[in-house]
Coordinates of C-alpha atoms and ligand atoms in Angstrom, one line a residue:
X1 CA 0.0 0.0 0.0
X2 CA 1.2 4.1 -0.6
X3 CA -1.3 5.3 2.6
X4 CA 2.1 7.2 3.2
X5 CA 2.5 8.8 -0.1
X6 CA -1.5 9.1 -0.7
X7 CA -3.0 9.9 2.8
X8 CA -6.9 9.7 1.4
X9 CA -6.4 6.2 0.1
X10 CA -8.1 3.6 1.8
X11 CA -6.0 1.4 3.5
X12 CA -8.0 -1.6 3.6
X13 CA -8.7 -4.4 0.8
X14 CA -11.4 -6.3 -0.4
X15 CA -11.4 -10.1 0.1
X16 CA -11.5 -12.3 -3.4
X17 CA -15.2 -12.3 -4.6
X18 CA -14.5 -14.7 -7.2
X19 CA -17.5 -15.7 -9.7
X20 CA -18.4 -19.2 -8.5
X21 CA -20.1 -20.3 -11.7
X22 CA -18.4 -22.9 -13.3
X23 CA -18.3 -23.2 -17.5
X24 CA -17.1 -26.1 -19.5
X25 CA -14.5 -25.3 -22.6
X26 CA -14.4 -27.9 -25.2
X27 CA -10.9 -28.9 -25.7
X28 CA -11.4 -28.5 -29.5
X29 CA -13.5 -25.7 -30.9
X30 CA -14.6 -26.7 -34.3
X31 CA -16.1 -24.2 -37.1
X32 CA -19.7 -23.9 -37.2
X33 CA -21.1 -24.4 -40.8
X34 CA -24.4 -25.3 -42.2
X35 CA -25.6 -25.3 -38.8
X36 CA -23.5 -28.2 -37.5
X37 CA -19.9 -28.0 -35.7
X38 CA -17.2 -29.4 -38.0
X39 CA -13.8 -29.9 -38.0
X40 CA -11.7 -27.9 -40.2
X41 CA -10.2 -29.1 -43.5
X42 CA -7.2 -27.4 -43.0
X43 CA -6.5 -29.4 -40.3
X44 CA -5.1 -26.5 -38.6
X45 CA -5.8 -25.4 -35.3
X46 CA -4.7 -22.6 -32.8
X47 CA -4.6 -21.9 -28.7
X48 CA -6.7 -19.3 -27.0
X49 CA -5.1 -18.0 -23.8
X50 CA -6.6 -16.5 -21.1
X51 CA -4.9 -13.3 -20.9
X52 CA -5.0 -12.6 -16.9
X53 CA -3.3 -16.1 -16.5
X54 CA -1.4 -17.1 -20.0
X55 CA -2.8 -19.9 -19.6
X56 CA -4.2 -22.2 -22.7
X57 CA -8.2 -22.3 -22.6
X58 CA -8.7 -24.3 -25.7
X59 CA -8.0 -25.1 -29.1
X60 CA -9.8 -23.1 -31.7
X61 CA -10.0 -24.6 -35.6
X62 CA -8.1 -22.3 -37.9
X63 CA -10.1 -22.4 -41.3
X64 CA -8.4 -22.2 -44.3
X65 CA -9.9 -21.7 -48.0
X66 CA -11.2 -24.8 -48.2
X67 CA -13.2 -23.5 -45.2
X68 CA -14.4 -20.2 -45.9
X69 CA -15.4 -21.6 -49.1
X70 CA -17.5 -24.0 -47.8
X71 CA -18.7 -21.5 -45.1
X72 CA -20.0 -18.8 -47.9
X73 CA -21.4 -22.0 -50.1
X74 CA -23.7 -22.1 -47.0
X75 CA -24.4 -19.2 -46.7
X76 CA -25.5 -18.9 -50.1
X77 CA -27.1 -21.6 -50.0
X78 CA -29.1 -20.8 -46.9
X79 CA -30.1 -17.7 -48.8
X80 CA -32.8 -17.9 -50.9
X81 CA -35.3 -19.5 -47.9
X82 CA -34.3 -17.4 -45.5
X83 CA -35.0 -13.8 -47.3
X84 CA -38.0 -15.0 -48.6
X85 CA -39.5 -16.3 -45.2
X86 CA -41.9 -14.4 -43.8
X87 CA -40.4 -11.4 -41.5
X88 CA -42.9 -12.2 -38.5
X89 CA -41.2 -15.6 -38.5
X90 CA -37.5 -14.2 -38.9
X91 CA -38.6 -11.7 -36.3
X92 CA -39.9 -15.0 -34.0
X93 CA -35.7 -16.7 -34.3
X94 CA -34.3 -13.0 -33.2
X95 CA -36.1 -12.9 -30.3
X96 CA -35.4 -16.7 -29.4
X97 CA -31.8 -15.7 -29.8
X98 CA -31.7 -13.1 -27.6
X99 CA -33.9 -14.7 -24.6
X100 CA -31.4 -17.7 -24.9
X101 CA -28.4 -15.2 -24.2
X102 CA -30.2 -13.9 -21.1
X103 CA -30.9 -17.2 -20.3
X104 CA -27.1 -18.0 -20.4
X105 CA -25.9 -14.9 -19.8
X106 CA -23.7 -15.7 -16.8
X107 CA -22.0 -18.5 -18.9
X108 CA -21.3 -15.8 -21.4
X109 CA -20.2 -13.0 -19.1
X110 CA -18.0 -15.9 -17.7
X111 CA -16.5 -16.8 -20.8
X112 CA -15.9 -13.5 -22.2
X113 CA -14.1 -12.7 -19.0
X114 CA -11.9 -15.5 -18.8
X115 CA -11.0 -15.6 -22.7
X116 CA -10.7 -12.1 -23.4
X117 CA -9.7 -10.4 -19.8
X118 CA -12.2 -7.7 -19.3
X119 CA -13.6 -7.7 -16.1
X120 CA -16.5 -9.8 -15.0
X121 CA -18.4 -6.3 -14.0
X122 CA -18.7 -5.4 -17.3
X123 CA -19.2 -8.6 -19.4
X124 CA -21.6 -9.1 -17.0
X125 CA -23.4 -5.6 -16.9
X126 CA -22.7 -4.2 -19.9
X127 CA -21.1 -7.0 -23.2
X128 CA -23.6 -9.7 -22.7
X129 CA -27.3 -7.5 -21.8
X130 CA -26.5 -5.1 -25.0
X131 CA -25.7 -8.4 -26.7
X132 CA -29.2 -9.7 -26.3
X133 CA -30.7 -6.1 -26.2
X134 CA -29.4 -6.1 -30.4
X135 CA -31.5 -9.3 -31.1
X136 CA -34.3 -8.0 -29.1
X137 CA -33.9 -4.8 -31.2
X138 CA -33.5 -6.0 -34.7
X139 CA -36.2 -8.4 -33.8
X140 CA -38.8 -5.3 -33.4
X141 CA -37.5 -4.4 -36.9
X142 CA -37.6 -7.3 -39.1
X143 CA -41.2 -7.0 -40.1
X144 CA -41.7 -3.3 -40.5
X145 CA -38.9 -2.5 -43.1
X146 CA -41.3 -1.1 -45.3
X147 CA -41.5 1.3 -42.6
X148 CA -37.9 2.2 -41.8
X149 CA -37.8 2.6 -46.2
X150 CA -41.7 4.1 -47.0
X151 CA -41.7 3.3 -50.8
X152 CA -38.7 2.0 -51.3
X153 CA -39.2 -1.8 -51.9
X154 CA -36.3 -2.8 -49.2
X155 CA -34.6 -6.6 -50.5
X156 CA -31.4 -8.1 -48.8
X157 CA -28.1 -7.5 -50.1
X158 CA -26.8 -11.4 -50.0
X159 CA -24.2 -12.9 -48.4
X160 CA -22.5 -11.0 -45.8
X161 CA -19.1 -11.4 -44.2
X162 CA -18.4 -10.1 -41.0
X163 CA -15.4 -9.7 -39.3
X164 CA -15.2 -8.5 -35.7
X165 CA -12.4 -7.9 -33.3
X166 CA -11.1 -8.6 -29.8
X167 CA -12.5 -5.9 -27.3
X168 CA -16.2 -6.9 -27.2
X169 CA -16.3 -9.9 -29.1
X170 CA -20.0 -11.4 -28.2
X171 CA -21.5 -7.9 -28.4
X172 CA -19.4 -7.1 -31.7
X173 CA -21.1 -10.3 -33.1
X174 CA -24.8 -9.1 -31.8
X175 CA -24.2 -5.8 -34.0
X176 CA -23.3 -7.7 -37.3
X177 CA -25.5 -10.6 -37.1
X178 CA -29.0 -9.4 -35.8
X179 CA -29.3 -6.4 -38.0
X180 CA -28.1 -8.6 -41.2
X181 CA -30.5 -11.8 -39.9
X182 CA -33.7 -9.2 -39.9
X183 CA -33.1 -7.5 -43.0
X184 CA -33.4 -11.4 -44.7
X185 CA -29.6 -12.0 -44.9
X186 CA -27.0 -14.7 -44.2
X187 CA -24.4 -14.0 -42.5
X188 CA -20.4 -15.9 -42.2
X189 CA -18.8 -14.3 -39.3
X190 CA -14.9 -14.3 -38.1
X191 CA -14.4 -13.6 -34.9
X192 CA -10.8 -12.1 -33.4
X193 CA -8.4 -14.9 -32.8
X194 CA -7.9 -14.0 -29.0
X195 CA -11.8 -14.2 -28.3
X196 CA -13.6 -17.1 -30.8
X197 CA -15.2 -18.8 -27.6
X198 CA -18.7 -16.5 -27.3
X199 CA -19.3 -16.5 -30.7
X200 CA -19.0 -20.4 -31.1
X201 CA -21.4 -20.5 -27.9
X202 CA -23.4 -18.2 -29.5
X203 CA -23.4 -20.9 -32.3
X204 CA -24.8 -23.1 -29.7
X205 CA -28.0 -21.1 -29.3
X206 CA -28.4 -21.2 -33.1
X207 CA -28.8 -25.1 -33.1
X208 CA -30.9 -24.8 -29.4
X209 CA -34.0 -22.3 -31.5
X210 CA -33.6 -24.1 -34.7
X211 CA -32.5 -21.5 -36.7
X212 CA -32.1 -22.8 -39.9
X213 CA -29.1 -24.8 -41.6
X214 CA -26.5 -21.9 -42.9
X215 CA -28.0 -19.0 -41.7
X216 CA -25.0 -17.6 -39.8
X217 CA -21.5 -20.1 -40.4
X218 CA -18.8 -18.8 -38.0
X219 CA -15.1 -19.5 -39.4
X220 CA -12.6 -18.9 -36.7
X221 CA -8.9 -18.1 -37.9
X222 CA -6.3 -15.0 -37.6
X223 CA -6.1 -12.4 -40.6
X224 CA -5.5 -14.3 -43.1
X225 CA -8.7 -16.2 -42.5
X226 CA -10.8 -12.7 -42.6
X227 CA -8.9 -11.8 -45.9
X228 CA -10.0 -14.9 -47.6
X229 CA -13.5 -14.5 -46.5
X230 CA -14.0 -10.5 -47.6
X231 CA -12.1 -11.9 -51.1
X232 CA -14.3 -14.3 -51.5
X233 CA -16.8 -13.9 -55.1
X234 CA -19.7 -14.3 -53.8
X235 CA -19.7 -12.6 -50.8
X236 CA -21.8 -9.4 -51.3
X237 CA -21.2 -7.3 -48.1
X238 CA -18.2 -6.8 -45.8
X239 CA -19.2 -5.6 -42.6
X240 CA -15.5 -5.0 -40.6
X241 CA -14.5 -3.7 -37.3
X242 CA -11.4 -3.2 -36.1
X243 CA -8.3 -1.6 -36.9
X244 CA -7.9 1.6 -39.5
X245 CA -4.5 -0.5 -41.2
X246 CA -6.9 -3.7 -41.6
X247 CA -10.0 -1.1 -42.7
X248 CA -7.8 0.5 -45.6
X249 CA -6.8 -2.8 -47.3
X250 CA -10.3 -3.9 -47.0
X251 CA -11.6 -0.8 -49.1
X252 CA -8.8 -1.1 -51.6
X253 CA -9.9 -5.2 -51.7
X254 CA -13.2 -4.5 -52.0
X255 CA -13.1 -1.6 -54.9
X256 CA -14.3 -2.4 -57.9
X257 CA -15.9 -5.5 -57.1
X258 CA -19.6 -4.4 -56.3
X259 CA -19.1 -5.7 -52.8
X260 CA -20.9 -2.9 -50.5
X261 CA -18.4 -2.2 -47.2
X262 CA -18.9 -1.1 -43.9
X263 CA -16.1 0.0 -41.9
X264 CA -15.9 1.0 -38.2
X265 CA -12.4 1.8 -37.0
X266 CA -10.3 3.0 -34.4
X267 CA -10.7 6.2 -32.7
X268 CA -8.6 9.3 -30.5
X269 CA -11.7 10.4 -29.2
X270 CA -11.9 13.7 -27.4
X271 CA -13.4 14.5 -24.2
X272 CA -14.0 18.1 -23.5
X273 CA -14.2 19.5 -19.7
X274 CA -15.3 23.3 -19.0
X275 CA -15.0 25.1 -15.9
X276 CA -18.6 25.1 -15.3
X277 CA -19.1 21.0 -15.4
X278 CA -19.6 19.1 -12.3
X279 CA -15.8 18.4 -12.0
X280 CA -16.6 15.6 -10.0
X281 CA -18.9 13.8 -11.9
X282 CA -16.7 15.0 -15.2
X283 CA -13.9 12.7 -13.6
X284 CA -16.0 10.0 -13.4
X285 CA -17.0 10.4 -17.1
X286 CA -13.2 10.4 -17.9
X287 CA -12.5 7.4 -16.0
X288 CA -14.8 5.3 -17.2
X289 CA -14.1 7.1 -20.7
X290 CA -10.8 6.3 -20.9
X291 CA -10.4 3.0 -18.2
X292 CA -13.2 0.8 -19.3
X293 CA -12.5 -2.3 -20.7
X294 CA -8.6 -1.3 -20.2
X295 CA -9.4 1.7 -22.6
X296 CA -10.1 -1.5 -25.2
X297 CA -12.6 1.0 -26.4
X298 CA -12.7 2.1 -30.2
X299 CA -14.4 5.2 -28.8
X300 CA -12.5 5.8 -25.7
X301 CA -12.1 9.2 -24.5
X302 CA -8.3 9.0 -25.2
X303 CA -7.6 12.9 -25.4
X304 CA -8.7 14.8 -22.7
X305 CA -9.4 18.9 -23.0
X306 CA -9.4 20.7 -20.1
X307 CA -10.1 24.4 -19.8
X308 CA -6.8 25.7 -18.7
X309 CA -8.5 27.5 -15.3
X310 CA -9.8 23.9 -14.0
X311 CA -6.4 21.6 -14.9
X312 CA -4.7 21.4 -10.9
X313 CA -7.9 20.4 -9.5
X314 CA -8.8 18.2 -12.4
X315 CA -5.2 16.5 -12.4
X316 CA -5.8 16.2 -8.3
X317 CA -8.9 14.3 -8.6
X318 CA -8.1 12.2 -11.6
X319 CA -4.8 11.2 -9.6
X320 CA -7.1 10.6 -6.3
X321 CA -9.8 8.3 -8.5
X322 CA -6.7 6.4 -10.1
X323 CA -5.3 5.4 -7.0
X324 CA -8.5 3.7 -6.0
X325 CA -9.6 1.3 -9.1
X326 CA -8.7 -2.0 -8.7
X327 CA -6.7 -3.9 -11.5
X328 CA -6.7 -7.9 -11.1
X329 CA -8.1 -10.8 -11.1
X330 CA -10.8 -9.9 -13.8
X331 CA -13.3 -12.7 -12.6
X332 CA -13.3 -10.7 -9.6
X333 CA -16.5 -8.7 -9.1
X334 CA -14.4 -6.1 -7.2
X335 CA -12.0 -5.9 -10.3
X336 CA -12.3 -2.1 -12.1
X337 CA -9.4 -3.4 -14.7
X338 CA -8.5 -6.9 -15.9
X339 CA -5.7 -7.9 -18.2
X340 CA -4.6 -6.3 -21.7
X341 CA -6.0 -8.5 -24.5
X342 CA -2.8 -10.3 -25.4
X343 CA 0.7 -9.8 -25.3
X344 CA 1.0 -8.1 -28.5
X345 CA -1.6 -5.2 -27.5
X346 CA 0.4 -5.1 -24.3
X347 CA 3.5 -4.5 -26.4
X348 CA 2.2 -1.8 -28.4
X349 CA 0.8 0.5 -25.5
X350 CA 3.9 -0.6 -23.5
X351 CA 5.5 1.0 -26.5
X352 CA 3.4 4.2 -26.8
X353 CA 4.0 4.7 -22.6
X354 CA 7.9 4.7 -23.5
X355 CA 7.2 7.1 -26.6
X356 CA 5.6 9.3 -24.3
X357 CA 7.9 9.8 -21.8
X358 CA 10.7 10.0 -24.5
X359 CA 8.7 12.5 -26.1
X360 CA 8.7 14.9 -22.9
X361 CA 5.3 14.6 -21.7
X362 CA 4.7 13.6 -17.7
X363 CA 3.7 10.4 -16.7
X364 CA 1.2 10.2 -13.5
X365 CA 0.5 6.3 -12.6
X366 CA -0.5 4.6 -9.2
X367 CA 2.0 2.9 -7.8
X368 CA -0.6 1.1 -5.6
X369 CA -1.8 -2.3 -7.3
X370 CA 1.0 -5.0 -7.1
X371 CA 0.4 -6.6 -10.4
X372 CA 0.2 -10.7 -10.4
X373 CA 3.3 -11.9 -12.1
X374 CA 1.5 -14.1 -14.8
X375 CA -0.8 -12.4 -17.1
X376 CA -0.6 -9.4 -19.5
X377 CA -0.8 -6.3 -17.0
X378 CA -0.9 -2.9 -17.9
X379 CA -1.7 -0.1 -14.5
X380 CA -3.9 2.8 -15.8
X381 CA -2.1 5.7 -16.0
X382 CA -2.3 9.5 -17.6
X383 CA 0.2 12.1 -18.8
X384 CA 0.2 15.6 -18.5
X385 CA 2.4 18.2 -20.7
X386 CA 1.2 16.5 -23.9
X387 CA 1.7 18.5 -27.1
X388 CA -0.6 18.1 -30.2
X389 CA 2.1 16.7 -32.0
X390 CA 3.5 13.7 -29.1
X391 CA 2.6 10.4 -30.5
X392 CA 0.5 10.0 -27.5
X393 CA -1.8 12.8 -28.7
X394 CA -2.1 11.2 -32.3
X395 CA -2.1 7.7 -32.5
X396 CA -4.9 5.3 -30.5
X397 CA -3.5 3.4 -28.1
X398 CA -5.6 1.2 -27.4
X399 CA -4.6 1.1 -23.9
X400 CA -5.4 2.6 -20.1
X401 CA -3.5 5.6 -21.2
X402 CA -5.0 9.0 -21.5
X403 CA -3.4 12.2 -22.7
X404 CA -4.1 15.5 -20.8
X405 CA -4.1 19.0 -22.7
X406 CA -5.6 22.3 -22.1
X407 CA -7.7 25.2 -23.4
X408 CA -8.8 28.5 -23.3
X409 CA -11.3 28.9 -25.3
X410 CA -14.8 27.2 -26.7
X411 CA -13.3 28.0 -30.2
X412 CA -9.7 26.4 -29.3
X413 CA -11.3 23.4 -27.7
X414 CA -13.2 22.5 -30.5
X415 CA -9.8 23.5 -33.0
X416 CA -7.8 20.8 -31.1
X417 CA -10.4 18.2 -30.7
X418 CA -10.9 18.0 -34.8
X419 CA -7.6 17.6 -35.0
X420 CA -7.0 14.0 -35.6
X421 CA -7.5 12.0 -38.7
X422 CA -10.0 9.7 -36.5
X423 CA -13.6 11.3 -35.8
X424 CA -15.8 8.2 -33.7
X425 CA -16.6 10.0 -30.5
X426 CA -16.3 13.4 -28.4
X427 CA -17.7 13.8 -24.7
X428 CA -18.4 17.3 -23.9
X429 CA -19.0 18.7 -20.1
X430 CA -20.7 21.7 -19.1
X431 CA -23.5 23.3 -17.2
X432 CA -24.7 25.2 -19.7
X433 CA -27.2 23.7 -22.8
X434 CA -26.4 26.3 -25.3
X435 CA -22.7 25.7 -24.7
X436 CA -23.6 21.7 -25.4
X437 CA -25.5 22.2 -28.4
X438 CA -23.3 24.8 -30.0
X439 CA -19.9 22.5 -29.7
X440 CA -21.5 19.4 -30.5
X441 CA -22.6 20.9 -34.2
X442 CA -19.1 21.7 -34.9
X443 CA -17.4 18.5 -33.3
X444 CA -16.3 16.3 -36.4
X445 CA -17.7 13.0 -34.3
X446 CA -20.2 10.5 -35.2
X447 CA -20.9 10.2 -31.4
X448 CA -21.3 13.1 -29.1
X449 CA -22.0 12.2 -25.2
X450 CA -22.9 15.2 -23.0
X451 CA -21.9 15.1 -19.4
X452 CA -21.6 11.2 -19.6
X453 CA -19.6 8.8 -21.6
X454 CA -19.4 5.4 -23.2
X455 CA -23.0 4.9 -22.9
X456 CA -24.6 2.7 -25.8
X457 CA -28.0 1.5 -26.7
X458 CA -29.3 -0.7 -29.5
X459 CA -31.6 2.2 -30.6
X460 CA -28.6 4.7 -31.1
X461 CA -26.4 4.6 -34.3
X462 CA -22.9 4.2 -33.7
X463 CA -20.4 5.1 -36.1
X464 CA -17.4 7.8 -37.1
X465 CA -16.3 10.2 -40.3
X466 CA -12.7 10.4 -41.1
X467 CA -10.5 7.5 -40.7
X468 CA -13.1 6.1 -38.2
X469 CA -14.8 4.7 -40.9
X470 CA -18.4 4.8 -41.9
X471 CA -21.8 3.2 -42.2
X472 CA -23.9 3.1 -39.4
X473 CA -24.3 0.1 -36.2
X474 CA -27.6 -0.1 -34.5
X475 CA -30.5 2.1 -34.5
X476 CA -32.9 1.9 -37.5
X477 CA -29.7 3.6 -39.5
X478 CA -28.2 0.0 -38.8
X479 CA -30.4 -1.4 -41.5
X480 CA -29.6 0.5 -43.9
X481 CA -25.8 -1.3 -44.9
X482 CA -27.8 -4.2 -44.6
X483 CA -30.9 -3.6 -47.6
X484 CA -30.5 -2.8 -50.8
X485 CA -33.4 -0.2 -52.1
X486 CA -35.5 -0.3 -54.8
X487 CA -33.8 -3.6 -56.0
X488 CA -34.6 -7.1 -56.0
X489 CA -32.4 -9.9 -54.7
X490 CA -31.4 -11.1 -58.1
X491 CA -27.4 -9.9 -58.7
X492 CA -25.0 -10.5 -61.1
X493 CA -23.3 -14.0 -59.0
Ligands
NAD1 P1 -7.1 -6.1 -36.6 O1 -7.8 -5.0 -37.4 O2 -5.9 -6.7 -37.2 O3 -8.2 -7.2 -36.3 C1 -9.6 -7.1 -36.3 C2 -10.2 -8.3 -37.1 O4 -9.8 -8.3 -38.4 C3 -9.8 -9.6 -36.5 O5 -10.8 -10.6 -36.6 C4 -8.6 -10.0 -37.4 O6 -8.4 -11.4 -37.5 C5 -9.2 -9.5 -38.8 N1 -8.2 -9.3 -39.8 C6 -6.8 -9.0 -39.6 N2 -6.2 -8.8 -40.8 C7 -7.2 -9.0 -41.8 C8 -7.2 -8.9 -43.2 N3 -6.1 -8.6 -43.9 N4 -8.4 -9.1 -43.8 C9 -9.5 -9.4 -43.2 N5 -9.6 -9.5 -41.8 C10 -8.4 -9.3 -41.1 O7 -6.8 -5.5 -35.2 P2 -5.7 -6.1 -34.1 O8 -4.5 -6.4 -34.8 O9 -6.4 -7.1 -33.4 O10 -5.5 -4.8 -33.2 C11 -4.5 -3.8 -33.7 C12 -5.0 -2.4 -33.4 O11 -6.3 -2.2 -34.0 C13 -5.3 -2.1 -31.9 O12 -4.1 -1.7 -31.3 C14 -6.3 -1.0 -32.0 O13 -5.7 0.2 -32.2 C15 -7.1 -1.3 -33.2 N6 -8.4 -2.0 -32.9 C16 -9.5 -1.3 -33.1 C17 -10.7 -1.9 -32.8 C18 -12.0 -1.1 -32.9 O14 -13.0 -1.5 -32.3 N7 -12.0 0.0 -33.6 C19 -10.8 -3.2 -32.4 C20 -9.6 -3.9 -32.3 C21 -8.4 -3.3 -32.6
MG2 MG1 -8.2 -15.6 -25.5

């Protein structure tokens, strides 16, 4: 403990409230196509580890083009019965889909924990509800396209591939399948290699409601398993999420080809504190903006704007709140921070920390939480002194690290904050509405949260400009990458 450094911390601990729930792991996870589990024809197959631990969970099938082939001939195949059954009755499978994952929703939260390293608190408050809140959502919509398009004769677009990443991996699969499944599509999904295990469970509570035979296929694999599947002819729609690098190749792939492409990157989003904001509860907003899910957080508030009058007393609480969330065990229910996905994420913010100091910008960290020696680890920390042009204040991280800067001005605030080629999210925090509606309008930021942060609902599009990508998840704009207008089914493959 540092009670003699940090008199206001706590000195006492919290004993190990450890999730007692047991779930079984399959020794060998198989791809799931044409609604059965198979083994893959590469023959290949790959470890997940849990991250807090390094310890193996399972084996996970690595599909190869034999696969994915075989995945999107499903898929296709699937295709014709499913878009033309009647929406009431694709509506009915949504909804059994999402009562199922609240039925097993500690199982998931478990999982998703243990593979992934986020802690148990928020798979189990926030990943696995929104997860079936998606299905529940899209299952409201699948009947009454003709209302979210009056007039325009709304027809699925085909065969969609969908490829997620690592930082909510069940909930990323909720946004790409239910929306695709209630507009009359099918749907081949790739998870991230670190977390396959929800999604494959989620595969189980495709064969528990009956939902038919190649419907969704889920090919598991690294990149080069994603590649082959957005490559692949007939394939009409790549749906991707993840990082700006993988986005670009994806458009240039794509190009040309007739494929439609939704793209929803990475992020250096900015959250903006004014004198007048409830500086307490505005601390709050930056912690969880920046700290949740170990700042695994496209949209994380990784750039923080403080009006220059307010920064001591917001660097004193920030450093106060720090000292007081709890990284560990992330099965723990006490746990605020788990582990860092994998040790190749933990590299990279490792790497950004050094650049930072390197760079001349001050590094404030707790020195509080003995980290366990196994496990990829990373304690939340901020730096103060950042110029526009450090690294730190460019590039996402990724990471528990969050960049502190100043300003004087409304106008200067909203200068710096558009200054980044990514545009996802902005928080802004202030007493006064005017203030909130007249920065919002000029914030280049497909989401704008006002005196709160990271807050998501089905019924709210998410989605950025600029190198964030574009297309539109959830909300009734979430149908729209997933219909085609005007058009009938009938395309050129
Ligand atoms: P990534 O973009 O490589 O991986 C995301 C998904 O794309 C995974 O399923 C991966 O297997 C797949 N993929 C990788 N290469 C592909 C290719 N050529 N074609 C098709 N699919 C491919 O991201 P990463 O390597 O896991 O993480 C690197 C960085 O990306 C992170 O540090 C972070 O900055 C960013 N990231 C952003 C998000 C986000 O939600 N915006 C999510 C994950 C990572
Ligand atoms: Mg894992």
């Amino acid at each position: 403990m540092t009670t003699q450094s940090q008199p206001d911390v706590p000195s006492w601990e919290y004993s190990p409230a450890l999730d007692s729930t047991k779930v079984t792991i399959e020794q060998k996870n198989k791809l799931f196509i044409g609604g059965k589990f198979i083994s893959p024809k590469s023959r290949s197959w790959f470890a997940t580890v849990n991250p807090s631990t390094e310890k193996k969970l399972a084996d996970i099938a690595c599909a190869g083009k034999a696969d994915v082939n075989a995945a999107v001939a499903s898929a296709k195949a699937a295709l014709p019965k499913w878009s033309r059954l009647r929406s009431t009755e694709r509506a009915k499978y949504l909804y059994a889909i999402a009562r199922r994952i609240q039925e097993r929703a500690r199982e998931f939260a478990i999982l998703e924990t243990m593979d992934g390293g986020k802690p148990i608190k928020e798979s189990r408050d926030v990943d696995i509800p929104l997860a079936a809140q998606h299905f529940f959502y899209y299952a409201g919509w699948a009947d009454k396209l003709e209302y979210a398009f009056p007039g325009a004769n709304p027809s699925p677009v085909g065969v969609c591939a969908q490829i997620i990443p690592w930082n909510f991996p069940l909930l990323m699969a909720a946004w790409k399948i239910a929306p695709a499944l209630a507009c009359g599509n099918t749907s081949v999904l790739k998870p991230a290699e670190t977390t396959s295990l929800t999604a494959l469970r989620l595969a189980e509570i495709f064969q528990e409601v009956g939902l038919p035979p190649g419907v969704v296929n889920i090919v598991t694999g690294a990149g080069d398993t994603g590649r082959l599947l957005a490559e692949h002819k007939l394939v009409n729609k790549v749906a991707f999420t993840g990082s700006t690098q993988v986005g670009k190749l994806l458009m240039r792939e794509t190009a040309g080809t007739g494929k439609k492409l939704t793209l929803e990157l990475g992020g250096k989003s900015a959250n903006i504190i004014f004198a007048d904001a409830a500086i307490d509860q505005a601390v709050e907003g930056i912690v969880s903006g920046i700290y949740f899910n170990q700042g695994h957080v496209c949209c994380a508030g990784s750039r923080l704007f403080v009006e220059e009058s307010i920064l001591d007393e917001v660097v004193h609480k920030l450093k106060h709140r720090l000292s007081t969330l709890r990284v560990g065990d992330p099965l723990d229910k006490n746990t605020d921070l788990g582990a860092i996905n994998s040790k190749s994420q933990l590299d990279i913010v490792n790497g950004y920390i050094a650049a930072g100091i390197k760079e001349g910008a001050q590094l404030h960290k707790t020195t509080k939480h003995r980290l366990p020696s196994k496990g990829y680890w990373c304690n939340p920390c901020f730096f103060t002194d950042v110029q526009p042009s450090h690294t730190i204040a460019r590039e996402e991280i990724f990471g528990p690290v969050l960049s502190v800067m100043t300003f004087r001005t409304p106008e200067e605030a909203i200068s710096r904050a558009n200054n980044s080629p990514y545009g996802l999210a902005a928080g802004i925090w202030t007493d006064k509405g005017s203030k909130i509606f007249e920065i919002a309008k000029k914030l280049d930021a497909g989401i704008i949260w006002c005196n709160t942060y990271n807050k998501f609902d089905a019924a709210s599009p998410f989605g950025g400009f600029k190198e964030s990508g574009f297309g539109r998840e959830g909300g009734m704009q979430g149908l729209r990458p997933y219909v085609q207008l005007g058009a009938t089914l009938e395309r050129a493959n």
